[in-house]
Tab-separated table of C-alpha atoms and ligand atoms in Angstrom:
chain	number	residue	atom	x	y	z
A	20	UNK	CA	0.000	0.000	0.000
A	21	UNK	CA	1.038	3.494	-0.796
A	22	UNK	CA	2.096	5.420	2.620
A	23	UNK	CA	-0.338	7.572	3.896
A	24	UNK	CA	1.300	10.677	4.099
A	25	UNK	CA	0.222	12.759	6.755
A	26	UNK	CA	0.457	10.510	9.295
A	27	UNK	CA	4.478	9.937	8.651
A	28	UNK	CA	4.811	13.492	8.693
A	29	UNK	CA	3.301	13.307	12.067
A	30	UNK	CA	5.801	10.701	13.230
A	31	UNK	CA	8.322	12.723	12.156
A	32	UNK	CA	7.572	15.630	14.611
A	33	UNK	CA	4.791	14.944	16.698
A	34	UNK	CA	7.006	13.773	19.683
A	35	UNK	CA	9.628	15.981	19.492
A	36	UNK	CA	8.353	19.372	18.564
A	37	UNK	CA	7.030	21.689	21.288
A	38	UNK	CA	3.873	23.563	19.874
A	39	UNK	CA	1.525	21.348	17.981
A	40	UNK	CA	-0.723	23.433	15.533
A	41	UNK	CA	-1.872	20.903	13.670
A	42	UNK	CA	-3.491	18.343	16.367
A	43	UNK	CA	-6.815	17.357	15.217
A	44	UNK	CA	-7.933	15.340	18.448
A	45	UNK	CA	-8.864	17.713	21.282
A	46	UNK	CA	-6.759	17.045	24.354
A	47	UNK	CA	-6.484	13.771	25.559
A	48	UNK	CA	-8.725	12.750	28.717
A	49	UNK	CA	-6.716	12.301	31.866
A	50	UNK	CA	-7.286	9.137	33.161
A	51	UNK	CA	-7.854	10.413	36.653
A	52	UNK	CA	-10.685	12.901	35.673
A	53	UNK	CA	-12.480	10.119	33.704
A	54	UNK	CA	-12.561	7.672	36.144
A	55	UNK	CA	-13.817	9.796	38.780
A	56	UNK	CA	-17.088	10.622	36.088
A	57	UNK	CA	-17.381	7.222	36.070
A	58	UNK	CA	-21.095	6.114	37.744
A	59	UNK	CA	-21.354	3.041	39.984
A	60	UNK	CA	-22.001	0.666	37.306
A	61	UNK	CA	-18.868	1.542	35.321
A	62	UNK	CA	-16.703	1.677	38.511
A	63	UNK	CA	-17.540	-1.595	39.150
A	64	UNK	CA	-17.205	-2.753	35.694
A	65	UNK	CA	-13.485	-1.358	36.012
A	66	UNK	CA	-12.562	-2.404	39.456
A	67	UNK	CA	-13.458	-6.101	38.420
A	68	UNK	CA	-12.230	-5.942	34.844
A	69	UNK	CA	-10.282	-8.766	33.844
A	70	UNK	CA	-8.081	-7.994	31.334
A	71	UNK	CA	-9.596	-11.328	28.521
A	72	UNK	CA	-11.046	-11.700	25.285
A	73	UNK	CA	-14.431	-9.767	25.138
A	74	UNK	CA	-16.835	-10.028	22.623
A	75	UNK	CA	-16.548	-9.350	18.709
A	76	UNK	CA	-18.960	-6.869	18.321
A	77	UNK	CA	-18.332	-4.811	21.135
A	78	UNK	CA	-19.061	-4.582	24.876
A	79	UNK	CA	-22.884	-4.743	24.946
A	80	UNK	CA	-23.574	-2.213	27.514
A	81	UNK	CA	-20.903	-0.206	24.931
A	82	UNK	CA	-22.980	-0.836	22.210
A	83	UNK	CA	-26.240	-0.177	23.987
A	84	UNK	CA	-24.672	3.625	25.129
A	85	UNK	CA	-23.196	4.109	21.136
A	86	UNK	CA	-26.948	3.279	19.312
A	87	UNK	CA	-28.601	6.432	22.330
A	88	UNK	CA	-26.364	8.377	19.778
A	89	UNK	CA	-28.678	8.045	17.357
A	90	UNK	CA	-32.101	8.045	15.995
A	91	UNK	CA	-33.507	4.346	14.456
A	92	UNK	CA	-29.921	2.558	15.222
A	93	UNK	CA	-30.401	-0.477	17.755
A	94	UNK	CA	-27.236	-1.661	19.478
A	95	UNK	CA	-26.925	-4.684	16.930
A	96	UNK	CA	-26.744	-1.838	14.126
A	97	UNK	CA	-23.319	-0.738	15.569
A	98	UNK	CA	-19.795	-2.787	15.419
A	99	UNK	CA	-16.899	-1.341	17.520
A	100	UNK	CA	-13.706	-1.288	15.957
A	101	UNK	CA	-10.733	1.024	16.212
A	102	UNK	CA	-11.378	4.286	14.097
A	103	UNK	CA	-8.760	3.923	10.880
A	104	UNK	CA	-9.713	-0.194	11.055
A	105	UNK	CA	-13.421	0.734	10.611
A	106	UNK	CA	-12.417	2.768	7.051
A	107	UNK	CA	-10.526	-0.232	6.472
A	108	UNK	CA	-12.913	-3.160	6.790
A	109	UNK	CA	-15.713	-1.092	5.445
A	110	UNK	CA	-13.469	-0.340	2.043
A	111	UNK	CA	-12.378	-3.977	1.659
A	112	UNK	CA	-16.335	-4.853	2.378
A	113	UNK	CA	-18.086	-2.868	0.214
A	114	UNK	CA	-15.685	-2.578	-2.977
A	115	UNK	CA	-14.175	-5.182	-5.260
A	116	UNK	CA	-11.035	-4.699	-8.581
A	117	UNK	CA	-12.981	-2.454	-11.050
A	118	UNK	CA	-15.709	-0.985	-8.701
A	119	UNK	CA	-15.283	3.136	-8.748
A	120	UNK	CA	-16.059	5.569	-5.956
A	121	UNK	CA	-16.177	8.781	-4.853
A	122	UNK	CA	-14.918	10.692	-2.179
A	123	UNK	CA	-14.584	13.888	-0.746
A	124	UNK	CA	-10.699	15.202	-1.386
A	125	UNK	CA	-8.874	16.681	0.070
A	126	UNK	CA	-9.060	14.205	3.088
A	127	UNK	CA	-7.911	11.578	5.472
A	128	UNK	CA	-6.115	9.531	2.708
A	129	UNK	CA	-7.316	5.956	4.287
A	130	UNK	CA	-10.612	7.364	2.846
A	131	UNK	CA	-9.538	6.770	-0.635
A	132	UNK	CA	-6.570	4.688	-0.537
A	133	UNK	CA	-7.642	1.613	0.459
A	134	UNK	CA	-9.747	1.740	-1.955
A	135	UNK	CA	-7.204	3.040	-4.686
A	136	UNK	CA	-4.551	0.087	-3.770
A	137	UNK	CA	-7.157	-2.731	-4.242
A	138	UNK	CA	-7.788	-1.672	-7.712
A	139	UNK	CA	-10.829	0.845	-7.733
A	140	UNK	CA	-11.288	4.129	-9.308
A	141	UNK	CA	-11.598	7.031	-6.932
A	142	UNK	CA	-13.230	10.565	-8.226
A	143	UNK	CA	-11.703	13.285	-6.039
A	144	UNK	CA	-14.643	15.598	-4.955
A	145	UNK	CA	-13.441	19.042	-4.575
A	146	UNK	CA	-14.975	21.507	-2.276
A	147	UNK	CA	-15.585	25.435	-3.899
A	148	UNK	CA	-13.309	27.327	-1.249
A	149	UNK	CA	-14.553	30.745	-2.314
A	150	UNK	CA	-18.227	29.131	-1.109
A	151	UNK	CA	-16.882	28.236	2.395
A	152	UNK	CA	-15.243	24.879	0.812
A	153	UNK	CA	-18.970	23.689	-0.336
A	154	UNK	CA	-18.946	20.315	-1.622
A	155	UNK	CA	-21.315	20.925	-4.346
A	156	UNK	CA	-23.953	18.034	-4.525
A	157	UNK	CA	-24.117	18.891	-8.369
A	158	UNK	CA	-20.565	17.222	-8.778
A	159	UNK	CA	-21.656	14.175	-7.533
A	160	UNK	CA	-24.508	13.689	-10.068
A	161	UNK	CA	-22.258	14.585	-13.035
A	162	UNK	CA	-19.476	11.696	-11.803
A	163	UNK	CA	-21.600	8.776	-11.353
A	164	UNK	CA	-20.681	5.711	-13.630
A	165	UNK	CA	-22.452	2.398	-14.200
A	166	UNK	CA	-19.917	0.757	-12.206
A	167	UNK	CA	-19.744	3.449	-9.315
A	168	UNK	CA	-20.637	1.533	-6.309
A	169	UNK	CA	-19.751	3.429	-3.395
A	170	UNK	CA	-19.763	7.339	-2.115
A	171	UNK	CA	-17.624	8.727	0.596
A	172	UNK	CA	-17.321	11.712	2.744
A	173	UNK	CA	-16.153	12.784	5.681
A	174	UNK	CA	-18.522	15.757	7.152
A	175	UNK	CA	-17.234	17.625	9.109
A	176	UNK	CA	-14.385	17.416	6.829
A	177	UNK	CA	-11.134	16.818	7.618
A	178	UNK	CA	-9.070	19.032	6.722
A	179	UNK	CA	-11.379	22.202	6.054
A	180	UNK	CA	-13.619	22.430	8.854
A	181	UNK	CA	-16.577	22.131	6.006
A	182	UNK	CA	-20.161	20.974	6.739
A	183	UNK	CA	-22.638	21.217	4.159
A	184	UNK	CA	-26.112	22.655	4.460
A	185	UNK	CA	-28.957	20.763	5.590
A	186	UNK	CA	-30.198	21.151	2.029
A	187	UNK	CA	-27.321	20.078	0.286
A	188	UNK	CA	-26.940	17.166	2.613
A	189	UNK	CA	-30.162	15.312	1.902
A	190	UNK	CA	-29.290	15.945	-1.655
A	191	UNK	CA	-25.838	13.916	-1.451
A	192	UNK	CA	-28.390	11.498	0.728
A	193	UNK	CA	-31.086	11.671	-2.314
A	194	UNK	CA	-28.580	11.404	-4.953
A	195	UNK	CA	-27.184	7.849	-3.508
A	196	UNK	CA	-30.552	6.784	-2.894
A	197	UNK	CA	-31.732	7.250	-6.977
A	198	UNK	CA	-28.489	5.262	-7.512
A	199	UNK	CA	-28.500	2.433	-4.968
A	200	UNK	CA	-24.798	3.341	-4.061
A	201	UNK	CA	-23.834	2.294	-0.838
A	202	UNK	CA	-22.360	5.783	1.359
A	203	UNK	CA	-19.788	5.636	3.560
A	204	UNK	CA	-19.642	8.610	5.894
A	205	UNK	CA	-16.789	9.463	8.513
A	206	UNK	CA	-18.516	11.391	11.030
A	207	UNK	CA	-15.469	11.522	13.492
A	208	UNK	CA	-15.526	15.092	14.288
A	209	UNK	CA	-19.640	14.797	14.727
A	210	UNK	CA	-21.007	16.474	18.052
A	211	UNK	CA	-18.555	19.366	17.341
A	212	UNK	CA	-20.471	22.026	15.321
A	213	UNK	CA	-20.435	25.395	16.352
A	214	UNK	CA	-24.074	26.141	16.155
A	215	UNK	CA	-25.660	22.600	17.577
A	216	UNK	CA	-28.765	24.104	14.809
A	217	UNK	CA	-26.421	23.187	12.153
A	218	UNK	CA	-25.821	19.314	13.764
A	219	UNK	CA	-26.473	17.136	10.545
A	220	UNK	CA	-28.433	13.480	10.768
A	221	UNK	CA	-26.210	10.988	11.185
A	222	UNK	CA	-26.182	8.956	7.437
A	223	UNK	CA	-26.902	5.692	9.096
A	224	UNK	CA	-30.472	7.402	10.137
A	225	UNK	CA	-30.958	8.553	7.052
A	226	UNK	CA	-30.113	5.675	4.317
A	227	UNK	CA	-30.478	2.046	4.712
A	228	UNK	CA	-27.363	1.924	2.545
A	229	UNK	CA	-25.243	3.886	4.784
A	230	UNK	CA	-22.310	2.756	6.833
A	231	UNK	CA	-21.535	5.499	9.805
A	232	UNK	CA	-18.082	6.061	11.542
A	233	UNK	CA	-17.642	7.225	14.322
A	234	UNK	CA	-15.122	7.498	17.858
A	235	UNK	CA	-13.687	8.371	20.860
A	236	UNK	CA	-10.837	9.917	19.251
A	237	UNK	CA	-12.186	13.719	18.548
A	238	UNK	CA	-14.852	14.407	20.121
A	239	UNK	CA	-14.299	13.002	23.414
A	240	UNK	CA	-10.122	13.604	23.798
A	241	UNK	CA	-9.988	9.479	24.262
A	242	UNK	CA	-7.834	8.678	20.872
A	243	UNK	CA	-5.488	7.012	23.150
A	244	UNK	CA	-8.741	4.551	23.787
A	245	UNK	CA	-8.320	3.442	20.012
A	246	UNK	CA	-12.086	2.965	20.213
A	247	UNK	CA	-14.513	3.581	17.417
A	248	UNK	CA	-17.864	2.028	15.957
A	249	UNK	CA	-19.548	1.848	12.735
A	250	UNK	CA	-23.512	1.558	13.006
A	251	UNK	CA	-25.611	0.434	9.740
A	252	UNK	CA	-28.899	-0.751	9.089
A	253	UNK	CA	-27.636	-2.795	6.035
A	254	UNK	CA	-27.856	-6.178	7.837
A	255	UNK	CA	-25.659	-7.855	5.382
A	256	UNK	CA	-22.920	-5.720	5.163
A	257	UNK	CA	-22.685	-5.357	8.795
A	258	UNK	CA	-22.276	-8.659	8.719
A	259	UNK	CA	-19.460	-8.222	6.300
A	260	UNK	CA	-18.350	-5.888	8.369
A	261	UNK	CA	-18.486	-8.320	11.557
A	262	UNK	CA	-16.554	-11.189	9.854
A	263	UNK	CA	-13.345	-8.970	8.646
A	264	UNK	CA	-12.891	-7.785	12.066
A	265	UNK	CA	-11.725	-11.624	12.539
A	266	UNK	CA	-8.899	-11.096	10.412
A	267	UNK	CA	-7.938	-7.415	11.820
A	268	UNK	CA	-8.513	-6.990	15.984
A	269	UNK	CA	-11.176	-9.440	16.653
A	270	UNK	CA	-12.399	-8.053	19.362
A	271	UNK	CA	-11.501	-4.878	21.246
A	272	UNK	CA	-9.070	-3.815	24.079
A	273	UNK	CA	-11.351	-4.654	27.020
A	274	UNK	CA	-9.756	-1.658	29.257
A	275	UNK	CA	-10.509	0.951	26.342
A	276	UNK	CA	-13.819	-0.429	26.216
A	277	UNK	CA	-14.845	0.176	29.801
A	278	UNK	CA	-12.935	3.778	29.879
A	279	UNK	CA	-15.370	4.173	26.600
A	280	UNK	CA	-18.739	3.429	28.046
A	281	UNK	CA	-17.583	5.587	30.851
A	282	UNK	CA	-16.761	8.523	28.487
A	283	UNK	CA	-20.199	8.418	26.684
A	284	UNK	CA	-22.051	8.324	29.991
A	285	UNK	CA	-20.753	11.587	30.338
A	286	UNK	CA	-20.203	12.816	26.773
A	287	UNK	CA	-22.619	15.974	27.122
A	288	UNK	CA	-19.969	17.607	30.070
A	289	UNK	CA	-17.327	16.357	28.288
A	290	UNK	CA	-18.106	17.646	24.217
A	291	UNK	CA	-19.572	21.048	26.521
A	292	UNK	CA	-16.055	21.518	27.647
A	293	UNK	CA	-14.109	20.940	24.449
A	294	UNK	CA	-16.511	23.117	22.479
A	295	UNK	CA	-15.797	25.773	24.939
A	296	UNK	CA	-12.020	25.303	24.317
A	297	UNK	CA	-13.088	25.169	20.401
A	298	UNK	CA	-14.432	28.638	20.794
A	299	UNK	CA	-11.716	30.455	22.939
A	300	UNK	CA	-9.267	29.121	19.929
A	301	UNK	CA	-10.988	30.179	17.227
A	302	UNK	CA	-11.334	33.508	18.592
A	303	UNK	CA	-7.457	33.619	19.037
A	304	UNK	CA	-6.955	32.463	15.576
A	305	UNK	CA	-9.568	34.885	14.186
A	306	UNK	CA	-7.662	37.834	15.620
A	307	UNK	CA	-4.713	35.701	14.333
A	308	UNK	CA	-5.619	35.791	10.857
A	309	UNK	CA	-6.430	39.192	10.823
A	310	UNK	CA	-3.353	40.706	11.826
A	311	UNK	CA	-1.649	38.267	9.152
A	312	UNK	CA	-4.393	39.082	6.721
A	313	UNK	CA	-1.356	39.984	4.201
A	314	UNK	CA	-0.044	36.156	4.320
A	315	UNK	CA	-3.062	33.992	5.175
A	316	UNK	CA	-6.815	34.240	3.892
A	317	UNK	CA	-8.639	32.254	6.967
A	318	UNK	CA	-12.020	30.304	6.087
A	319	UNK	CA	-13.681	30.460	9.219
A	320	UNK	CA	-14.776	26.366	9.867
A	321	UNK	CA	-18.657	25.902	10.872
A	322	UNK	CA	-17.174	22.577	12.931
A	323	UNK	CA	-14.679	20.275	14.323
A	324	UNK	CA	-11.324	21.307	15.132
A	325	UNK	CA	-8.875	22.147	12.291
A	326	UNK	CA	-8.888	24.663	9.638
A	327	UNK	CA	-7.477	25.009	6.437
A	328	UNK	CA	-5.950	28.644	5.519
A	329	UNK	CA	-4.748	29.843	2.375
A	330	UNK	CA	-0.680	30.808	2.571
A	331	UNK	CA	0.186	33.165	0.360
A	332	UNK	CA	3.799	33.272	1.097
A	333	UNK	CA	5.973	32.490	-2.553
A	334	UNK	CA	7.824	30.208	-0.354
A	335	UNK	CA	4.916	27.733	-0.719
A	336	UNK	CA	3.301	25.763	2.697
A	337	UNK	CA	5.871	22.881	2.641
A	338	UNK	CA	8.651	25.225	2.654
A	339	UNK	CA	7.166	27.568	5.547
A	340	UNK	CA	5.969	24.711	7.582
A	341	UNK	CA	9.671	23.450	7.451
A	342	UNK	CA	10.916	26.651	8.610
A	343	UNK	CA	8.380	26.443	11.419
A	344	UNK	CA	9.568	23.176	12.900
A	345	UNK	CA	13.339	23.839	12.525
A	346	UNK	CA	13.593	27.406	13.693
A	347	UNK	CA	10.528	27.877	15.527
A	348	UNK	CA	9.358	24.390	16.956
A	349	UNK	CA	6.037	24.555	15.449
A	350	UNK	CA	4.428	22.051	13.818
A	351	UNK	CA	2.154	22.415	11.097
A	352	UNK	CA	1.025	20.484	8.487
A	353	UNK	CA	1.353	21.645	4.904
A	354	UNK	CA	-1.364	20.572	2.211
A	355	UNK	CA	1.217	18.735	0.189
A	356	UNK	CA	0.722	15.678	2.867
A	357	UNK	CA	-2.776	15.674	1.151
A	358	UNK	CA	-1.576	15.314	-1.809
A	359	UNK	CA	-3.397	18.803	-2.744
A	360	UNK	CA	-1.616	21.920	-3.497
A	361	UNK	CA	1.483	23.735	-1.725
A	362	UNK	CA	-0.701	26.550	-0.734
A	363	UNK	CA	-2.699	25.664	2.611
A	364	UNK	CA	-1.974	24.325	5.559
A	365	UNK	CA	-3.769	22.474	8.585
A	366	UNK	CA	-4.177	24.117	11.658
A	367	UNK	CA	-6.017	22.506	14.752
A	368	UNK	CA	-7.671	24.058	17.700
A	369	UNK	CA	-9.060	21.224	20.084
A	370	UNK	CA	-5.981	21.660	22.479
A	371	UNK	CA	-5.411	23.612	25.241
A	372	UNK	CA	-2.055	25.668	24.769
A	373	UNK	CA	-2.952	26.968	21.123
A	374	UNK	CA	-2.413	30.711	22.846
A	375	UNK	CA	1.049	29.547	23.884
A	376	UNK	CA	1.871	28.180	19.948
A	377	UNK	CA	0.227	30.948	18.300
A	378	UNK	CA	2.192	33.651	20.200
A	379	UNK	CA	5.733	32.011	19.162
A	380	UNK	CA	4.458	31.440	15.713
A	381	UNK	CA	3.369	35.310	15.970
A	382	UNK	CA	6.698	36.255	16.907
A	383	UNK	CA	7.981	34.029	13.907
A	384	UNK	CA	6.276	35.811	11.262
A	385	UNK	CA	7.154	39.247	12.472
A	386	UNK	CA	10.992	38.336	12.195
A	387	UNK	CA	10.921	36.561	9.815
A	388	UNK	CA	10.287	37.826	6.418
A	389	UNK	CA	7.434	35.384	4.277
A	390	UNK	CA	9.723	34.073	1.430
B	405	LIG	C1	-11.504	12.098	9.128
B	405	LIG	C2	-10.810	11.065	9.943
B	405	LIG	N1	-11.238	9.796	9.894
B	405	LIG	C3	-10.636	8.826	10.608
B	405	LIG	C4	-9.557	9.096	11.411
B	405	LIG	C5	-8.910	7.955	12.146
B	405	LIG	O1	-9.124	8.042	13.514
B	405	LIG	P1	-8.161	7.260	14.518
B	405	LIG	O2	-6.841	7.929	14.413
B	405	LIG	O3	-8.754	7.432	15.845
B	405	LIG	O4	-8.081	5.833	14.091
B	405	LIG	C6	-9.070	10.395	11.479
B	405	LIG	C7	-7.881	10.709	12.310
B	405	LIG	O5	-7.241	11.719	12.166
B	405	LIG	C8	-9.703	11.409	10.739
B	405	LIG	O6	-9.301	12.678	10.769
């Protein structure tokens, strides 16, 4: 398989540089904190957990707290895997040599890759970035083949911050509906929009088709848990779904489970405090942007927690994001690890000491000429 980019520039400098701009998890849970949420049930679960096998599916009392998520999903709807394994199994499920997709681009490169390395056709969908990177629903209509199969998207979308209207959502959802595609949707920065008003339907409520992902690893700070889920009403791909996890993690790390349930008992204080971070940051990089105006052009995201500005130093983003780490200790990811252009780059706002980062990186900019 073809390396996936962004996350080797990650290991590169994710350990040993000081001010990470780029994070798109917000800050990760301390274990202390989450334990003590943790209601009687859950702390006895833990104190008695023995560290075996559990069960394929997922933890039912897991399952049972993932399907309150939604609207029409029962507990045997939902699967829990580890987040990147669910794009995985879900690719090599659905998709077969020959079969072509779609799928939102730029984005998470497992998204199209997998599917790209076992011999499919992939259609990069483009957002408009002077619309507020709109994913146009027309797009899709023109780029659907006879042997188009499957449609992707990640919404919010990694790495713009995009979510589409209501309208132009149950469009995408209409279009794949007239054409019996299956959809895959990777809803991992769900539960994070701004305005809650703007909170799209889940797809897996809204097509029978559908195959939802989502995880601990955003929303809720717990990517350490390596805990995710997929939830689908398409009884046999789920079981599809069920029977590759036998040949990736069969079953799930029973501690992460627990800390899990424990998590989404308490998910409303938990998402309440990370959107509250989410705002404080973006008002720092609004004012940001502004005073930079002459170097960046800053679409303000409608959710998640990362961001994808315009540069519009000569130097190109690869080039200024290299200066960054070496003489700044900043990290920041430049769209070339998307495989996009050399003129944007990723910036991430779900973590606590962005004021710290931004203030060196401030302080960067003003002695150091753009190139
Ligand atoms: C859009 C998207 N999907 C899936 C994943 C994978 O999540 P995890 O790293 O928890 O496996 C990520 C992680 O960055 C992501 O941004």
């Amino acid at each position: 398989m073809k390396p996936f980019t962004l996350e080797r520039y990650f290991a590169q400098y994710e350990f040993s540089t000081r001010y990470l701009l780029s994070s798109s998890d917000c800050d990760g849970l301390p274990m202390q904190s989450l334990l003590e949420m943790a209601d009687e049930e859950c702390r006895k679960l833990w104190d008695e957990l023995r560290i075996g096998y559990t069960e394929s599916l997922g933890h039912p009392l897991l399952r049972q707290e993932i399907a309150s998520l939604y609207k029409g999903i029962a507990p045997e709807d939902v699967l829990v895997i580890v987040p990147e394994e669910g794009i995985y199994i879900a690719m090599q499920s659905i998709l077969k040599r020959g079969d072509h997709a779609i799928c939102t681009f730029p984005g998470y490169q497992s998204l199209y890759q997998v599917a790209e390395d076992a011999g499919c056709e992939v259609t990069r969908w483009m957002p408009e970035e002077e619309h507020s990177w709109r994913f146009n629903p027309e797009f899709l209509e023109n780029n659907i083949r006879d042997n188009t199969r499957l449609i992707v998207f990640n919404f919010p979308h990694n790495p713009t911050g995009s979510l589409p209207t209501q309208e132009d959502y149950a469009r995408i959802l209409q279009i794949a509906r007239e054409h019996n595609l299956y959809v895959f949707s990777d809803e991992m920065y769900r539960l994070l929009e701004l305005d809650a008003v703007e909170r799209l339907p889940s797809a897996c409520e809204e097509y029978e088709k559908a195959v939802s992902l989502f995880g601990m690893s955003k929303t809720f700070g717990m990517a350490g848990a390596r805990i995710g889920w997929l939830a689908t009403r398409d009884r046999e791909l789920y079981g599809k779904l069920a029977a590759y996890k036998d040949y990736t993690t069969i079953c799930s790390s029973t501690p992460s489970e627990i800390l899990s349930l424990i998590g989404l008992r308490n998910g409303d204080a938990i998402v309440a405090k990370h959107l509250a971070r989410v705002r404080r940051n973006l008002a720092l990089l609004d004012e940001f942007f502004t005073a930079h105006a002459d170097l960046f052009e800053w679409v303000r995201p409608h959710a998640g927690t990362i961001a994808f500005p315009r540069y519009k130093g000569k130097e190109g983003a690869y080039a200024l994001c290299q200066r960054l780490v070496r003489e700044a200790e900043i990290m920041l990811l430049p769209s070339t690890v998307y495989d996009y252009d050399d003129q944007h780059v990723r910036v991430g706002f779900g973590r606590e000491n962005l004021q710290e980062g931004l203030e060196k990186f401030d302080k960067f900019l003003q002695t150091n000429q753009s190139r």
